[in-house]
C-alpha positions in Angstrom: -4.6 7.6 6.2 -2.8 8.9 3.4 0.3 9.1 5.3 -0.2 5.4 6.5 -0.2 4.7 2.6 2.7 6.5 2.3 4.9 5.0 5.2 3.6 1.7 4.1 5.9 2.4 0.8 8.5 3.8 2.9 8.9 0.6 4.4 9.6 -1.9 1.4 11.5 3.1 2.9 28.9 19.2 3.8 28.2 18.0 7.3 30.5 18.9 10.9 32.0 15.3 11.8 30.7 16.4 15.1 30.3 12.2 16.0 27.8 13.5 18.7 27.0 10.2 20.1 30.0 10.4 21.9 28.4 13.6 23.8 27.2 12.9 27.2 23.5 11.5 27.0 21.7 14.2 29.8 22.6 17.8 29.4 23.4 18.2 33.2 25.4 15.0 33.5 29.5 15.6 33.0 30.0 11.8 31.8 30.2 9.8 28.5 26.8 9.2 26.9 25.7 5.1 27.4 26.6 4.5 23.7 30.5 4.4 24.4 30.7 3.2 27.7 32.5 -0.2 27.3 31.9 -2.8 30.0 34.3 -3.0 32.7 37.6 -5.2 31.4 36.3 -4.6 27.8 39.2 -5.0 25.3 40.2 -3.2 22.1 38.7 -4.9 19.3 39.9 -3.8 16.1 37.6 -2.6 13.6 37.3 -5.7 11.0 36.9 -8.1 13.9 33.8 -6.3 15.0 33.0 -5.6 11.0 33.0 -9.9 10.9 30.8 -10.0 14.0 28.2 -8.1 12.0 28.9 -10.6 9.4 28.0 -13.4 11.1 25.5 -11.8 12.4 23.6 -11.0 9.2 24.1 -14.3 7.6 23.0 -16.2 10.7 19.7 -13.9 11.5 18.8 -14.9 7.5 19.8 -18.4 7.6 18.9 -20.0 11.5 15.8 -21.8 12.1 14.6 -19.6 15.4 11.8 -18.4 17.5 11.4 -16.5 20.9 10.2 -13.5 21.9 11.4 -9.9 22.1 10.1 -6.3 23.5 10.0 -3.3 21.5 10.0 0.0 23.2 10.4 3.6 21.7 8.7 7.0 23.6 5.7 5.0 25.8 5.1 2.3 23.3 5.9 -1.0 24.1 5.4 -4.2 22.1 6.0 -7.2 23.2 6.2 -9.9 20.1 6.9 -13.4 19.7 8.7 -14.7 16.2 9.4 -17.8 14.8 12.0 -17.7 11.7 13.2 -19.9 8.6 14.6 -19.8 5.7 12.9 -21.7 2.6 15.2 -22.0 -0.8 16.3 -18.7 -0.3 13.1 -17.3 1.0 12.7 -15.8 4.1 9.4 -16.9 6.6 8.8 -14.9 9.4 5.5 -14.7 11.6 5.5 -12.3 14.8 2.3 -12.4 16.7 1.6 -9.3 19.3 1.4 -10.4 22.9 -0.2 -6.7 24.4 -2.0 -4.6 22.7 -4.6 -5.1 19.9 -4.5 -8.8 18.1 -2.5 -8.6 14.9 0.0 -10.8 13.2 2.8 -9.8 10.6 3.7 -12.8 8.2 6.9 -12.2 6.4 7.0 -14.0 3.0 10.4 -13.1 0.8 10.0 -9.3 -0.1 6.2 -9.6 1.0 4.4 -9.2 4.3 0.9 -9.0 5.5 0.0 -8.1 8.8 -3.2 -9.0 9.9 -5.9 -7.4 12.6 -8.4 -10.2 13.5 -10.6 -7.8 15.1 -10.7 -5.6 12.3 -11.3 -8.0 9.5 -8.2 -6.7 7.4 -5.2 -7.1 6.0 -2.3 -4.7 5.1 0.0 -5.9 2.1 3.1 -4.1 0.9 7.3 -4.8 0.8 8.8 -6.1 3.4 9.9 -3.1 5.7 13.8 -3.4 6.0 13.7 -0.1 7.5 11.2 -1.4 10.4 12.7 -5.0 10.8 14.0 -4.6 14.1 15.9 -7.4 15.2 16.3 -8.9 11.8 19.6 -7.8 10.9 18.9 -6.9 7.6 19.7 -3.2 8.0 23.5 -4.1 8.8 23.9 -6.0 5.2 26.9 -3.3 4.1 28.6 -3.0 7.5 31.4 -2.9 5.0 30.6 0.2 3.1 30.3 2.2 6.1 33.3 3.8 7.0 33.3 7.3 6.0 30.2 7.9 7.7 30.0 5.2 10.8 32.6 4.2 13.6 32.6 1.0 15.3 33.6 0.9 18.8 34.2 -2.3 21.0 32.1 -2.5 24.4 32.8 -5.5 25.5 30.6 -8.5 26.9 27.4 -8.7 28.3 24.6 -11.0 28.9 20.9 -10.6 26.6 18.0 -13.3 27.3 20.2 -15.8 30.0 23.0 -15.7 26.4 26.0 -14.1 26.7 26.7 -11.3 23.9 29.2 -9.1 22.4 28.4 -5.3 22.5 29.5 -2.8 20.1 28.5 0.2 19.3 27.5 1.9 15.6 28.5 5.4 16.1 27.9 8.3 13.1 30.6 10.7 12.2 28.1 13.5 11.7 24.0 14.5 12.5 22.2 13.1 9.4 22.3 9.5 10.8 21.3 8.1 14.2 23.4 5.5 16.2 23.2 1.5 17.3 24.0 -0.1 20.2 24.1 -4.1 18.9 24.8 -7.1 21.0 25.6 -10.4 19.3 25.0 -14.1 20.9 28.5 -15.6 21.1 27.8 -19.4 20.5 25.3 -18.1 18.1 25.6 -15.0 16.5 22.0 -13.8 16.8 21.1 -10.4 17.1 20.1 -10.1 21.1 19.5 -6.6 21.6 19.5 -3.3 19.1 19.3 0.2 20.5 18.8 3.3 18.6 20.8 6.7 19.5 19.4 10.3 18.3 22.1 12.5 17.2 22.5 14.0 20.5 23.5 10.8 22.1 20.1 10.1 23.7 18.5 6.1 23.3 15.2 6.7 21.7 14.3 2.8 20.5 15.0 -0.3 22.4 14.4 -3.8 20.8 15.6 -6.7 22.7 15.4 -10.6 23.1 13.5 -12.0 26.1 14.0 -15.9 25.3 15.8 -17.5 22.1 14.9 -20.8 21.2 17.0 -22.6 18.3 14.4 -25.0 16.3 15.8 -27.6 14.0 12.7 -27.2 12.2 9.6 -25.5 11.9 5.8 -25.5 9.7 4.3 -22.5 9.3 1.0 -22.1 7.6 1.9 -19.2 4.8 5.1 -20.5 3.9 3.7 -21.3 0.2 0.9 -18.7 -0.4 1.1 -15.1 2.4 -2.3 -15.9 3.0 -2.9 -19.0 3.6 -5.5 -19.7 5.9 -7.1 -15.9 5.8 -11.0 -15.8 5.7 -12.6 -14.4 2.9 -14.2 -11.2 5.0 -11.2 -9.9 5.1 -10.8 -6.4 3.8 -7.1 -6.5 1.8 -5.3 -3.0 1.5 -2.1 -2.9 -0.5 -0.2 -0.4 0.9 2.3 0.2 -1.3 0.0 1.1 -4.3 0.0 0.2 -7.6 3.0 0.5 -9.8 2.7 2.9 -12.6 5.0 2.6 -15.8 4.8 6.0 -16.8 5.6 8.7 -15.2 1.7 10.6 -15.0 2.7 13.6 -12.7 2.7 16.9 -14.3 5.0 18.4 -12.4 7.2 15.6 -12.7 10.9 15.6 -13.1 12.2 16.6 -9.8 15.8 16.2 -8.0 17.2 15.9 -4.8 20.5 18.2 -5.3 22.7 18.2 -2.8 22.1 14.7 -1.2 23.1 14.8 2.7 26.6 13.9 2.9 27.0 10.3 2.9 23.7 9.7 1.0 22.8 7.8 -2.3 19.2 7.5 -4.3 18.8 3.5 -4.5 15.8 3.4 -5.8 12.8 5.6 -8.1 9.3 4.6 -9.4 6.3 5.4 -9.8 2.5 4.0 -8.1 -0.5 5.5 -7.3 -1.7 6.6 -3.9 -4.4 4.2 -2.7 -6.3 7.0 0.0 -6.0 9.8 -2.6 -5.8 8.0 -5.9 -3.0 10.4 -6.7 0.3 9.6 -8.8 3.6 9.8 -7.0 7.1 9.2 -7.5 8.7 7.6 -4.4 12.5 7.8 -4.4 14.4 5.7 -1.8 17.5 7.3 0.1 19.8 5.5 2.0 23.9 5.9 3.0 23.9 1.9 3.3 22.2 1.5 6.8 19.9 4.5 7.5 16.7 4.7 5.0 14.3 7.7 4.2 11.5 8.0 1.2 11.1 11.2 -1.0 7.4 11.4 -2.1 6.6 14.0 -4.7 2.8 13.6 -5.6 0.9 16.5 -6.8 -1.4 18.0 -4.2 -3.9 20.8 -5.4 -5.1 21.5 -1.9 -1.7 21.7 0.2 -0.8 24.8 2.0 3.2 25.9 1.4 4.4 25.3 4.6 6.9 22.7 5.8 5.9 20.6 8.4 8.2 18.1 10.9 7.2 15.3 13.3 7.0 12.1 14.2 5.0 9.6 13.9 5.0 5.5 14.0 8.5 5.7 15.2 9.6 7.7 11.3 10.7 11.2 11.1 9.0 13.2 8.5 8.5 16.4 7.0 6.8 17.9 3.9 6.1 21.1 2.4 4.6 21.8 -1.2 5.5 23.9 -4.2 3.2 24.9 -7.1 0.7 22.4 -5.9 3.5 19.4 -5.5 3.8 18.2 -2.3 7.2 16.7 -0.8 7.2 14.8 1.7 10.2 12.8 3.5 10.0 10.3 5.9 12.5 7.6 7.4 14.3 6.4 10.8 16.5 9.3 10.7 17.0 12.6 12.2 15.0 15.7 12.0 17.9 17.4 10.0 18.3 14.3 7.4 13.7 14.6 6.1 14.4 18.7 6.2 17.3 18.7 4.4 15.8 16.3 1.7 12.5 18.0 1.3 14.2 21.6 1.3 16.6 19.9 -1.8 14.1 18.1 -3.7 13.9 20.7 -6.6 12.8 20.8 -10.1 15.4 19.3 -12.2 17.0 21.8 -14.9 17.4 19.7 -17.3 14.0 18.7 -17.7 12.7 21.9 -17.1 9.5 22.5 -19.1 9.2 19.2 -20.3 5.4 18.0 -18.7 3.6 14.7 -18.9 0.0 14.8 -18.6 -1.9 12.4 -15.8 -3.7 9.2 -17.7 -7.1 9.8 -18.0 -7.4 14.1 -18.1 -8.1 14.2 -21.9 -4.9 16.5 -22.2 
């Protein structure tokens, strides 16, 4: 539960220049990996054509009136979701209701969602997760910033949802970033279909259109108020936790030096940890499209070992120094959440400088 907590903050969450995507996908098979195999009679786009298809693309997945429905599958999880999208002055709506699985609903108001299990009788609140928006487009917003650390390649046509699309493919110059396969509608520019590449060239997520539908207009209950409509047993969890001013850790003043390659802190603040009632600082990472969180929180109990897996489609790892535990998590390689827990160090500068936790007296 506490890592739930965590990934729900995540959310709102000198290398080789290997460009391994463009390694063949099974180890036994000779050919090109599926990322950069262009359809047959595909052209030679050049780069800022395709960097104005992503263009398009992001302004019209924010702006369109839409619905339809699309399947998500990574490892043996497979969701299929329906959506229905507008945009209010300026404000995002968004509902997807699950169609297998357990009943639950995710409401997308601005920065805020709220997803919803009926069964359960609760409600999880917390930032909209960019990094988990799969077929929004958001993620693609600085398709211009990207060229030291992303290629764009030109796959030609193809057909997603009875629409025909233009495929390109995202490919990383190095292993600290994973790859996308994207196809955009070509009457409308809507995102039909986004794959998701390991850095060894292997597809490990696949989200992709069934049916579009363009409405000219559309109500939807939470529009004003996230939620609208809820009944009043249900149990509310913020997930983000609650923003602290000050910074309460005594360990605090800790640095992530070097940064992958690539790499940039966008964001650091403070909250408290809802399962634990812990104070962490949560530090976002991100080189423009790929996303990771830095957690440190301070952990009396924690073993000093690093740990690595994955879970709810994020890489993460953690280990813990003098009762601090670090913990990184994001849609990115193994190598990306090791190499950022392994650097998040004590800062020199503020060495010995220690601010004590509200409440201990001290």
């Amino acid at each position: 539960m506490a890592t739930l907590a965590l990934a729900g903050v995540a959310f709102c969450c000198a290398p080789a220049r290997a460009e391994p995507l463009l390694k063949a996908l099974p180890a036994e098979q000779e050919g090109v990996s599926s990322l950069e195999t262009p359809a047959e009679g595909a052209g030679q786009t050049d780069t800022e054509t395709l960097r104005d298809r992503v263009r398009s693309m992001v302004e019209a997945m924010a702006s369109r009136t839409y619905g339809g429905r699309f399947i998500h599958v990574r490892g043996d999880q497979i969701d299929l979701m329906r959506v229905v999208h507008r945009q209010i002055d300026g404000k995002r709506v968004e509902l997807l209701v699950a169609e297998n699985g357990e009943v639950r609903e995710i409401r997308r108001l601005g920065e805020r969602c709220a997803c919803l299990w009926p069964e359960r009788r609760q409600v999880m609140l917390g930032d909209y997760p960019n990094i988990n928006s799969r077929l929004s487009g958001e993620r693609f917003e600085s398709i211009d910033q990207l060229e030291d650390d992303y290629r764009l390649i030109d796959l030609g046509g193809s057909r997603v949802a009875g629409m025909t699309c233009n495929m390109m493919a995202v490919v990383p110059r190095d292993d600290y970033r994973y790859g996308y396969k994207l196809c955009i509608g070509d009457q409308e520019p809507l995102l039909l279909r986004m794959s998701i590449y390991d850095e060894r060239g292997r597809p490990i997520e696949h989200n992709q259109f069934t049916q579009v539908e363009s409405l000219d207009s559309v109500e939807l209950t939470f529009q004003d108020q996230l939620l609208a409509g809820l009944e009043e047993d249900f149990e509310q969890i913020e997930l983000g936790g609650e923003p602290v001013e000050q910074a309460p850790i005594r360990q605090s003043g800790w640095v992530v030096d070097p940064l992958p390659t690539g790499y940039t802190i966008s964001s650091r603040s403070w909250r408290r940890n809802p399962v634990t009632g812990q104070y962490f600082e949560h530090m976002v990472i991100t080189d423009g499209l790929a996303t990771a969180s830095v957690f440190v929180e301070k952990r009396d109990s924690d073993a000093a070992q690093q740990v690595t897996r994955t879970d709810q489609g994020m890489t993460m790892a953690a280990r813990s120094v003098d009762n601090v535990r670090i913990t990184a998590m994001g849609d990115v390689p193994s190598a990306t959440v090791e190499s950022l827990v392994e650097n998040t160090v004590r800062d020199v500068a503020s060495a010995g400088t220690e601010h004590v936790e509200p409440g201990s007296g001290e």
